[in-house]
PDB file of C-alpha atoms in Angstrom:
ATOM      1  CA  UNK A   1      15.397 -20.379  -7.362  1.00 70.00           C
ATOM      2  CA  UNK A   2      12.037 -20.153  -5.677  1.00 79.00           C
ATOM      3  CA  UNK A   3      11.463 -19.395  -2.030  1.00 84.00           C
ATOM      4  CA  UNK A   4       8.799 -21.067   0.114  1.00 87.00           C
ATOM      5  CA  UNK A   5       5.528 -19.271  -0.414  1.00 88.00           C
ATOM      6  CA  UNK A   6       4.867 -19.150   3.323  1.00 89.00           C
ATOM      7  CA  UNK A   7       7.640 -16.586   3.714  1.00 90.00           C
ATOM      8  CA  UNK A   8       5.817 -14.243   1.352  1.00 93.00           C
ATOM      9  CA  UNK A   9       2.517 -14.884   3.077  1.00 93.00           C
ATOM     10  CA  UNK A  10       3.837 -14.176   6.563  1.00 94.00           C
ATOM     11  CA  UNK A  11       5.216 -10.831   5.397  1.00 95.00           C
ATOM     12  CA  UNK A  12       1.912 -10.036   3.722  1.00 95.00           C
ATOM     13  CA  UNK A  13       0.034 -10.873   6.922  1.00 95.00           C
ATOM     14  CA  UNK A  14       2.367  -8.650   8.955  1.00 95.00           C
ATOM     15  CA  UNK A  15       1.992  -5.736   6.538  1.00 95.00           C
ATOM     16  CA  UNK A  16      -1.796  -6.038   6.504  1.00 95.00           C
ATOM     17  CA  UNK A  17      -2.013  -6.135  10.301  1.00 95.00           C
ATOM     18  CA  UNK A  18       0.283  -3.122  10.641  1.00 95.00           C
ATOM     19  CA  UNK A  19      -1.769  -1.238   8.054  1.00 94.00           C
ATOM     20  CA  UNK A  20      -4.886  -1.955  10.099  1.00 94.00           C
ATOM     21  CA  UNK A  21      -3.202  -0.728  13.309  1.00 94.00           C
ATOM     22  CA  UNK A  22      -2.056   2.451  11.550  1.00 93.00           C
ATOM     23  CA  UNK A  23      -5.542   3.128  10.167  1.00 93.00           C
ATOM     24  CA  UNK A  24      -7.116   2.720  13.609  1.00 92.00           C
ATOM     25  CA  UNK A  25      -4.628   4.461  15.876  1.00 92.00           C
ATOM     26  CA  UNK A  26      -3.285   7.460  13.960  1.00 87.00           C
ATOM     27  CA  UNK A  27      -4.919  10.824  14.593  1.00 85.00           C
ATOM     28  CA  UNK A  28      -4.252  12.273  11.153  1.00 86.00           C
ATOM     29  CA  UNK A  29      -6.001  11.648   7.856  1.00 88.00           C
ATOM     30  CA  UNK A  30      -2.792  11.388   5.823  1.00 89.00           C
ATOM     31  CA  UNK A  31      -1.492   8.648   8.124  1.00 90.00           C
ATOM     32  CA  UNK A  32      -4.794   6.814   7.627  1.00 91.00           C
ATOM     33  CA  UNK A  33      -4.197   6.992   3.863  1.00 91.00           C
ATOM     34  CA  UNK A  34      -0.673   5.608   4.372  1.00 92.00           C
ATOM     35  CA  UNK A  35      -2.147   2.679   6.303  1.00 93.00           C
ATOM     36  CA  UNK A  36      -4.581   1.949   3.476  1.00 93.00           C
ATOM     37  CA  UNK A  37      -1.691   1.946   0.988  1.00 93.00           C
ATOM     38  CA  UNK A  38       0.149  -0.543   3.199  1.00 94.00           C
ATOM     39  CA  UNK A  39      -2.868  -2.874   3.278  1.00 94.00           C
ATOM     40  CA  UNK A  40      -3.242  -2.716  -0.519  1.00 94.00           C
ATOM     41  CA  UNK A  41       0.431  -3.588  -0.927  1.00 94.00           C
ATOM     42  CA  UNK A  42       0.078  -6.556   1.409  1.00 95.00           C
ATOM     43  CA  UNK A  43      -2.609  -7.946  -0.888  1.00 94.00           C
ATOM     44  CA  UNK A  44      -0.373  -7.230  -3.896  1.00 94.00           C
ATOM     45  CA  UNK A  45       2.439  -9.247  -2.321  1.00 94.00           C
ATOM     46  CA  UNK A  46       0.122 -12.232  -1.941  1.00 94.00           C
ATOM     47  CA  UNK A  47      -1.011 -11.983  -5.571  1.00 93.00           C
ATOM     48  CA  UNK A  48       2.566 -11.895  -6.882  1.00 92.00           C
ATOM     49  CA  UNK A  49       3.618 -14.722  -4.554  1.00 91.00           C
ATOM     50  CA  UNK A  50       0.815 -17.036  -5.705  1.00 90.00           C
ATOM     51  CA  UNK A  51       1.583 -16.204  -9.321  1.00 89.00           C
ATOM     52  CA  UNK A  52       4.912 -17.991  -8.807  1.00 86.00           C
ATOM     53  CA  UNK A  53       3.126 -21.320  -8.436  1.00 85.00           C
ATOM     54  CA  UNK A  54       1.592 -21.015 -11.914  1.00 83.00           C
ATOM     55  CA  UNK A  55       4.380 -19.623 -14.089  1.00 79.00           C
ATOM     56  CA  UNK A  56       2.478 -20.410 -17.293  1.00 80.00           C
ATOM     57  CA  UNK A  57      -0.086 -17.676 -16.510  1.00 81.00           C
ATOM     58  CA  UNK A  58       0.149 -14.008 -15.617  1.00 86.00           C
ATOM     59  CA  UNK A  59      -3.205 -13.569 -13.870  1.00 89.00           C
ATOM     60  CA  UNK A  60      -1.698 -12.711 -10.496  1.00 90.00           C
ATOM     61  CA  UNK A  61       0.681 -10.106 -11.873  1.00 90.00           C
ATOM     62  CA  UNK A  62      -2.106  -8.528 -13.933  1.00 92.00           C
ATOM     63  CA  UNK A  63      -4.320  -8.317 -10.867  1.00 93.00           C
ATOM     64  CA  UNK A  64      -1.439  -6.720  -8.936  1.00 93.00           C
ATOM     65  CA  UNK A  65      -1.061  -4.089 -11.669  1.00 93.00           C
ATOM     66  CA  UNK A  66      -4.753  -3.198 -11.538  1.00 94.00           C
ATOM     67  CA  UNK A  67      -4.586  -3.001  -7.739  1.00 94.00           C
ATOM     68  CA  UNK A  68      -1.737  -0.492  -8.125  1.00 94.00           C
ATOM     69  CA  UNK A  69      -3.870   1.566 -10.545  1.00 93.00           C
ATOM     70  CA  UNK A  70      -6.796   1.643  -8.117  1.00 93.00           C
ATOM     71  CA  UNK A  71      -4.418   2.573  -5.275  1.00 92.00           C
ATOM     72  CA  UNK A  72      -3.210   5.571  -7.292  1.00 91.00           C
ATOM     73  CA  UNK A  73      -6.772   6.767  -7.897  1.00 92.00           C
ATOM     74  CA  UNK A  74      -7.585   6.309  -4.213  1.00 91.00           C
ATOM     75  CA  UNK A  75      -4.534   8.294  -3.109  1.00 91.00           C
ATOM     76  CA  UNK A  76      -5.252  11.183  -5.507  1.00 90.00           C
ATOM     77  CA  UNK A  77      -8.928  11.537  -4.644  1.00 92.00           C
ATOM     78  CA  UNK A  78      -8.302  10.902  -0.931  1.00 90.00           C
ATOM     79  CA  UNK A  79      -5.647  13.596  -0.691  1.00 89.00           C
ATOM     80  CA  UNK A  80      -7.866  16.051  -2.585  1.00 90.00           C
ATOM     81  CA  UNK A  81     -10.605  15.382  -0.030  1.00 88.00           C
ATOM     82  CA  UNK A  82      -8.115  15.744   2.856  1.00 88.00           C
ATOM     83  CA  UNK A  83      -6.930  19.122   1.573  1.00 87.00           C
ATOM     84  CA  UNK A  84     -10.485  20.338   1.025  1.00 87.00           C
ATOM     85  CA  UNK A  85     -11.543  19.177   4.515  1.00 86.00           C
ATOM     86  CA  UNK A  86      -8.516  20.973   5.936  1.00 85.00           C
ATOM     87  CA  UNK A  87      -9.517  24.204   4.187  1.00 83.00           C
ATOM     88  CA  UNK A  88     -13.045  23.883   5.484  1.00 82.00           C
ATOM     89  CA  UNK A  89     -12.542  22.708   9.074  1.00 81.00           C
ATOM     90  CA  UNK A  90      -8.929  23.847   9.670  1.00 79.00           C
ATOM     91  CA  UNK A  91      -8.067  20.422  11.051  1.00 78.00           C
ATOM     92  CA  UNK A  92      -6.850  17.100   9.718  1.00 77.00           C
ATOM     93  CA  UNK A  93      -8.007  14.993  12.660  1.00 80.00           C
ATOM     94  CA  UNK A  94     -10.731  12.603  11.494  1.00 78.00           C
ATOM     95  CA  UNK A  95     -12.643  12.730  14.797  1.00 77.00           C
ATOM     96  CA  UNK A  96     -13.119  16.480  14.669  1.00 79.00           C
ATOM     97  CA  UNK A  97     -14.945  16.410  11.352  1.00 79.00           C
ATOM     98  CA  UNK A  98     -18.391  15.761  12.754  1.00 78.00           C
ATOM     99  CA  UNK A  99     -20.974  17.801  10.885  1.00 74.00           C
ATOM    100  CA  UNK A 100     -22.197  17.306   7.359  1.00 69.00           C
ATOM    101  CA  UNK A 101     -23.315  20.826   6.434  1.00 62.00           C
ATOM    102  CA  UNK A 102     -22.993  24.250   7.910  1.00 58.00           C
TER     103      UNK A 102
ATOM    104  CA  UNK B   1      22.883 -19.462   1.586  1.00 72.00           C
ATOM    105  CA  UNK B   2      23.558 -17.781  -1.711  1.00 88.00           C
ATOM    106  CA  UNK B   3      23.249 -14.158  -2.744  1.00 90.00           C
ATOM    107  CA  UNK B   4      19.601 -14.389  -3.786  1.00 89.00           C
ATOM    108  CA  UNK B   5      18.441 -15.698  -0.436  1.00 91.00           C
ATOM    109  CA  UNK B   6      20.504 -13.103   1.424  1.00 93.00           C
ATOM    110  CA  UNK B   7      18.879 -10.372  -0.682  1.00 93.00           C
ATOM    111  CA  UNK B   8      15.412 -11.857  -0.266  1.00 93.00           C
ATOM    112  CA  UNK B   9      15.556 -12.031   3.522  1.00 94.00           C
ATOM    113  CA  UNK B  10      17.228  -8.619   3.706  1.00 95.00           C
ATOM    114  CA  UNK B  11      14.357  -7.121   1.696  1.00 95.00           C
ATOM    115  CA  UNK B  12      11.815  -8.907   3.877  1.00 94.00           C
ATOM    116  CA  UNK B  13      13.490  -7.640   7.053  1.00 95.00           C
ATOM    117  CA  UNK B  14      13.641  -4.105   5.641  1.00 95.00           C
ATOM    118  CA  UNK B  15       9.947  -4.148   4.727  1.00 95.00           C
ATOM    119  CA  UNK B  16       8.944  -5.581   8.103  1.00 94.00           C
ATOM    120  CA  UNK B  17      11.098  -3.204  10.154  1.00 95.00           C
ATOM    121  CA  UNK B  18      10.073  -0.056   8.295  1.00 94.00           C
ATOM    122  CA  UNK B  19       6.398  -0.955   8.548  1.00 93.00           C
ATOM    123  CA  UNK B  20       6.732  -1.720  12.279  1.00 93.00           C
ATOM    124  CA  UNK B  21       8.407   1.665  12.737  1.00 94.00           C
ATOM    125  CA  UNK B  22       5.414   3.228  10.974  1.00 92.00           C
ATOM    126  CA  UNK B  23       3.279   2.327  14.004  1.00 91.00           C
ATOM    127  CA  UNK B  24       5.442   4.292  16.432  1.00 90.00           C
ATOM    128  CA  UNK B  25       6.389   7.307  14.332  1.00 89.00           C
ATOM    129  CA  UNK B  26       4.880  10.655  15.359  1.00 88.00           C
ATOM    130  CA  UNK B  27       6.102  12.828  12.489  1.00 88.00           C
ATOM    131  CA  UNK B  28       3.926  12.437   9.390  1.00 88.00           C
ATOM    132  CA  UNK B  29       6.784  13.260   7.028  1.00 88.00           C
ATOM    133  CA  UNK B  30       8.908  10.494   8.569  1.00 91.00           C
ATOM    134  CA  UNK B  31       5.904   8.214   8.214  1.00 91.00           C
ATOM    135  CA  UNK B  32       5.722   8.897   4.474  1.00 91.00           C
ATOM    136  CA  UNK B  33       9.450   8.163   4.082  1.00 92.00           C
ATOM    137  CA  UNK B  34       9.104   4.908   6.054  1.00 93.00           C
ATOM    138  CA  UNK B  35       6.197   3.846   3.852  1.00 93.00           C
ATOM    139  CA  UNK B  36       8.250   4.493   0.713  1.00 93.00           C
ATOM    140  CA  UNK B  37      11.136   2.452   2.175  1.00 93.00           C
ATOM    141  CA  UNK B  38       8.738  -0.415   2.770  1.00 94.00           C
ATOM    142  CA  UNK B  39       7.287  -0.196  -0.745  1.00 94.00           C
ATOM    143  CA  UNK B  40      10.728  -0.117  -2.404  1.00 94.00           C
ATOM    144  CA  UNK B  41      11.733  -3.212  -0.403  1.00 95.00           C
ATOM    145  CA  UNK B  42       8.539  -4.840  -1.678  1.00 94.00           C
ATOM    146  CA  UNK B  43       9.633  -3.987  -5.229  1.00 94.00           C
ATOM    147  CA  UNK B  44      12.858  -5.899  -4.574  1.00 94.00           C
ATOM    148  CA  UNK B  45      10.830  -8.866  -3.346  1.00 94.00           C
ATOM    149  CA  UNK B  46       8.725  -8.721  -6.530  1.00 93.00           C
ATOM    150  CA  UNK B  47      11.851  -8.997  -8.654  1.00 91.00           C
ATOM    151  CA  UNK B  48      12.946 -12.053  -6.684  1.00 90.00           C
ATOM    152  CA  UNK B  49       9.414 -13.445  -7.160  1.00 89.00           C
ATOM    153  CA  UNK B  50       9.859 -13.235 -10.966  1.00 88.00           C
ATOM    154  CA  UNK B  51       7.540 -10.248 -11.445  1.00 88.00           C
ATOM    155  CA  UNK B  52       9.844  -7.590 -12.808  1.00 89.00           C
ATOM    156  CA  UNK B  53       7.177  -5.511 -14.541  1.00 91.00           C
ATOM    157  CA  UNK B  54       5.162  -5.232 -11.328  1.00 92.00           C
ATOM    158  CA  UNK B  55       8.353  -4.228  -9.514  1.00 93.00           C
ATOM    159  CA  UNK B  56       9.180  -1.474 -12.016  1.00 93.00           C
ATOM    160  CA  UNK B  57       5.588  -0.234 -11.932  1.00 92.00           C
ATOM    161  CA  UNK B  58       5.725  -0.204  -8.130  1.00 93.00           C
ATOM    162  CA  UNK B  59       8.862   1.919  -8.106  1.00 93.00           C
ATOM    163  CA  UNK B  60       7.570   4.320 -10.771  1.00 93.00           C
ATOM    164  CA  UNK B  61       4.114   4.756  -9.294  1.00 91.00           C
ATOM    165  CA  UNK B  62       4.954   4.898  -5.607  1.00 88.00           C
ATOM    166  CA  UNK B  63       8.326   6.621  -5.501  1.00 83.00           C
ATOM    167  CA  UNK B  64       7.512   8.889  -8.427  1.00 84.00           C
ATOM    168  CA  UNK B  65       3.828   9.551  -7.939  1.00 87.00           C
ATOM    169  CA  UNK B  66       2.306   8.793  -4.601  1.00 89.00           C
ATOM    170  CA  UNK B  67       5.269   9.992  -2.499  1.00 89.00           C
ATOM    171  CA  UNK B  68       5.156  13.411  -4.193  1.00 89.00           C
ATOM    172  CA  UNK B  69       1.383  13.674  -3.797  1.00 88.00           C
ATOM    173  CA  UNK B  70       1.537  12.657  -0.125  1.00 89.00           C
ATOM    174  CA  UNK B  71       4.292  15.156   0.636  1.00 88.00           C
ATOM    175  CA  UNK B  72       2.276  17.883  -1.094  1.00 87.00           C
ATOM    176  CA  UNK B  73      -0.672  16.880   1.066  1.00 86.00           C
ATOM    177  CA  UNK B  74       1.439  17.039   4.227  1.00 85.00           C
ATOM    178  CA  UNK B  75       2.759  20.480   3.315  1.00 84.00           C
ATOM    179  CA  UNK B  76      -0.694  21.828   2.456  1.00 82.00           C
ATOM    180  CA  UNK B  77      -2.229  20.652   5.723  1.00 81.00           C
ATOM    181  CA  UNK B  78       0.441  21.906   8.128  1.00 76.00           C
ATOM    182  CA  UNK B  79      -0.682  24.800  10.286  1.00 68.00           C
ATOM    183  CA  UNK B  80       2.703  26.319  11.085  1.00 65.00           C
ATOM    184  CA  UNK B  81       5.333  26.564   8.402  1.00 62.00           C
ATOM    185  CA  UNK B  82       8.753  25.335   9.445  1.00 64.00           C
ATOM    186  CA  UNK B  83       7.547  23.083  12.240  1.00 68.00           C
ATOM    187  CA  UNK B  84       7.084  19.359  11.646  1.00 68.00           C
ATOM    188  CA  UNK B  85       3.567  17.983  11.816  1.00 71.00           C
ATOM    189  CA  UNK B  86       3.433  15.909  14.993  1.00 77.00           C
ATOM    190  CA  UNK B  87       0.411  13.729  15.575  1.00 79.00           C
ATOM    191  CA  UNK B  88      -1.035  11.844  18.519  1.00 80.00           C
ATOM    192  CA  UNK B  89      -2.340   8.343  18.819  1.00 82.00           C
ATOM    193  CA  UNK B  90      -5.860   7.395  19.767  1.00 83.00           C
ATOM    194  CA  UNK B  91      -7.488   4.028  20.453  1.00 85.00           C
ATOM    195  CA  UNK B  92      -4.037   2.568  21.111  1.00 83.00           C
ATOM    196  CA  UNK B  93      -5.216  -0.496  22.985  1.00 90.00           C
ATOM    197  CA  UNK B  94      -8.072  -1.474  20.681  1.00 91.00           C
ATOM    198  CA  UNK B  95      -6.015  -0.831  17.552  1.00 91.00           C
ATOM    199  CA  UNK B  96      -3.107  -2.942  18.774  1.00 92.00           C
ATOM    200  CA  UNK B  97      -5.492  -5.676  19.877  1.00 94.00           C
ATOM    201  CA  UNK B  98      -7.163  -5.730  16.451  1.00 93.00           C
ATOM    202  CA  UNK B  99      -3.785  -5.892  14.722  1.00 93.00           C
ATOM    203  CA  UNK B 100      -2.447  -8.688  16.911  1.00 94.00           C
ATOM    204  CA  UNK B 101      -5.639 -10.714  16.543  1.00 95.00           C
ATOM    205  CA  UNK B 102      -5.652 -10.314  12.750  1.00 94.00           C
ATOM    206  CA  UNK B 103      -1.989 -11.312  12.585  1.00 94.00           C
ATOM    207  CA  UNK B 104      -2.578 -14.356  14.822  1.00 95.00           C
ATOM    208  CA  UNK B 105      -5.506 -15.393  12.618  1.00 95.00           C
ATOM    209  CA  UNK B 106      -3.436 -15.093   9.442  1.00 93.00           C
ATOM    210  CA  UNK B 107      -0.484 -16.968  10.970  1.00 94.00           C
ATOM    211  CA  UNK B 108      -2.779 -19.739  12.189  1.00 94.00           C
ATOM    212  CA  UNK B 109      -4.352 -20.264   8.780  1.00 93.00           C
ATOM    213  CA  UNK B 110      -1.063 -19.972   6.874  1.00 91.00           C
ATOM    214  CA  UNK B 111       0.679 -22.468   9.172  1.00 91.00           C
ATOM    215  CA  UNK B 112      -2.146 -25.023   9.058  1.00 91.00           C
ATOM    216  CA  UNK B 113      -2.640 -24.834   5.303  1.00 84.00           C
ATOM    217  CA  UNK B 114      -0.349 -26.873   3.082  1.00 82.00           C
ATOM    218  CA  UNK B 115       0.352 -25.015  -0.125  1.00 78.00           C
ATOM    219  CA  UNK B 116       1.149 -26.533  -3.476  1.00 72.00           C
ATOM    220  CA  UNK B 117       4.890 -26.525  -3.864  1.00 70.00           C
ATOM    221  CA  UNK B 118       6.213 -24.641  -6.819  1.00 63.00           C
ATOM    222  CA  UNK B 119       7.306 -26.080 -10.115  1.00 63.00           C
ATOM    223  CA  UNK B 120      10.434 -28.173  -9.800  1.00 55.00           C
ATOM    224  CA  UNK B 121      12.172 -26.318 -12.587  1.00 58.00           C
ATOM    225  CA  UNK B 122      13.696 -23.001 -11.717  1.00 59.00           C
ATOM    226  CA  UNK B 123      11.321 -20.117 -12.358  1.00 63.00           C
ATOM    227  CA  UNK B 124      12.084 -17.457 -14.890  1.00 69.00           C
ATOM    228  CA  UNK B 125      11.250 -13.805 -15.176  1.00 69.00           C
ATOM    229  CA  UNK B 126       7.963 -13.059 -16.898  1.00 69.00           C
ATOM    230  CA  UNK B 127       8.748 -11.442 -20.195  1.00 78.00           C
ATOM    231  CA  UNK B 128       7.345  -7.990 -20.738  1.00 84.00           C
ATOM    232  CA  UNK B 129       5.924  -8.804 -24.140  1.00 86.00           C
ATOM    233  CA  UNK B 130       3.847 -11.536 -22.501  1.00 87.00           C
ATOM    234  CA  UNK B 131       2.312  -8.863 -20.296  1.00 88.00           C
ATOM    235  CA  UNK B 132       1.813  -6.491 -23.240  1.00 89.00           C
ATOM    236  CA  UNK B 133       0.081  -9.148 -25.345  1.00 90.00           C
ATOM    237  CA  UNK B 134      -2.020 -10.108 -22.335  1.00 89.00           C
ATOM    238  CA  UNK B 135      -3.095  -6.514 -21.813  1.00 89.00           C
ATOM    239  CA  UNK B 136      -4.274  -6.258 -25.409  1.00 91.00           C
ATOM    240  CA  UNK B 137      -6.000  -9.643 -25.654  1.00 91.00           C
ATOM    241  CA  UNK B 138      -7.114 -11.395 -22.497  1.00 90.00           C
ATOM    242  CA  UNK B 139      -7.176  -8.392 -20.162  1.00 92.00           C
ATOM    243  CA  UNK B 140      -8.401  -5.723 -22.576  1.00 94.00           C
ATOM    244  CA  UNK B 141     -11.656  -5.060 -20.703  1.00 94.00           C
ATOM    245  CA  UNK B 142     -10.034  -4.354 -17.304  1.00 93.00           C
ATOM    246  CA  UNK B 143      -7.399  -2.313 -19.149  1.00 93.00           C
ATOM    247  CA  UNK B 144     -10.033  -0.035 -20.696  1.00 95.00           C
ATOM    248  CA  UNK B 145     -11.976   0.169 -17.435  1.00 95.00           C
ATOM    249  CA  UNK B 146      -8.757   1.163 -15.642  1.00 94.00           C
ATOM    250  CA  UNK B 147      -8.242   3.942 -18.201  1.00 94.00           C
ATOM    251  CA  UNK B 148     -11.762   5.271 -17.597  1.00 96.00           C
ATOM    252  CA  UNK B 149     -11.222   5.007 -13.817  1.00 95.00           C
ATOM    253  CA  UNK B 150      -8.009   7.026 -14.051  1.00 94.00           C
ATOM    254  CA  UNK B 151      -9.787   9.716 -16.109  1.00 95.00           C
ATOM    255  CA  UNK B 152     -12.637   9.880 -13.601  1.00 94.00           C
ATOM    256  CA  UNK B 153     -10.204  10.111 -10.673  1.00 93.00           C
ATOM    257  CA  UNK B 154      -8.229  12.875 -12.429  1.00 92.00           C
ATOM    258  CA  UNK B 155     -11.306  14.997 -13.128  1.00 93.00           C
ATOM    259  CA  UNK B 156     -12.802  14.307  -9.712  1.00 91.00           C
ATOM    260  CA  UNK B 157      -9.640  15.166  -7.796  1.00 89.00           C
ATOM    261  CA  UNK B 158      -9.170  18.369  -9.793  1.00 88.00           C
ATOM    262  CA  UNK B 159     -12.751  19.494  -9.178  1.00 89.00           C
ATOM    263  CA  UNK B 160     -12.701  18.591  -5.477  1.00 87.00           C
ATOM    264  CA  UNK B 161      -9.387  20.349  -4.842  1.00 82.00           C
ATOM    265  CA  UNK B 162     -10.170  23.475  -6.900  1.00 82.00           C
ATOM    266  CA  UNK B 163     -13.328  24.662  -5.161  1.00 75.00           C
ATOM    267  CA  UNK B 164     -12.423  26.710  -2.092  1.00 67.00           C
ATOM    268  CA  UNK B 165     -14.958  27.733   0.504  1.00 65.00           C
ATOM    269  CA  UNK B 166     -14.050  28.084   4.163  1.00 61.00           C
ATOM    270  CA  UNK B 167     -16.382  27.266   7.001  1.00 59.00           C
ATOM    271  CA  UNK B 168     -18.182  30.265   8.372  1.00 54.00           C
ATOM    272  CA  UNK B 169     -17.552  30.197  12.090  1.00 52.00           C
TER     273      UNK B 169
END
């Protein structure tokens, strides 16, 4: 059976909004990365949900897979940068990283 | 109200509740666990939405890859060993306002738009060999570009994380 697509879309909207709130309000770079992951997954949910309407094609699922791949790259490089910034500045608060060179 | 709808709305409630709790959590480690809970619930929703390969990829990549990397990151950026990393919130009012406004905008547009109803016949799971053939024929260019992107990200992350120079204060 197939569920109404609005139920998927409302959950996607909620997840995206919460990801935005997390990115803005958290005072730690790793939490900011978690918020970005949440926003990417909200878009993935919409892609998979709309793919249900066209079961003869797999475009939505393919796009969701490539979004997952890009999310992995973003998490790896982002965490490498976070660790390096922590070694350099001894902090993981984004607002305290405020000079470009020493 | 059959079993599938009970599971679907249970997964939706789990995803929504764990992501709402992510706003209020102060411990970064608990935040990572809440995010993984939310992503696994999303994998369950993908299975109900007839996208089993995306669901399996989600579980493998997030629970097996990103969770481990994030927990390594949390451990490597904690000042005091043995004490949990507690964080504070900034811009609470403006962040909440932005979130509520975005959510209201989305809800307004979703509720006013009338979407095409699905096919009358019951949907079926996408077969994995359909996805495999698609990856090798129609989607071969993004597949190769994704491979190059993963290689670049691997080399870049290794180089960024290997060079160590502390700030001279």
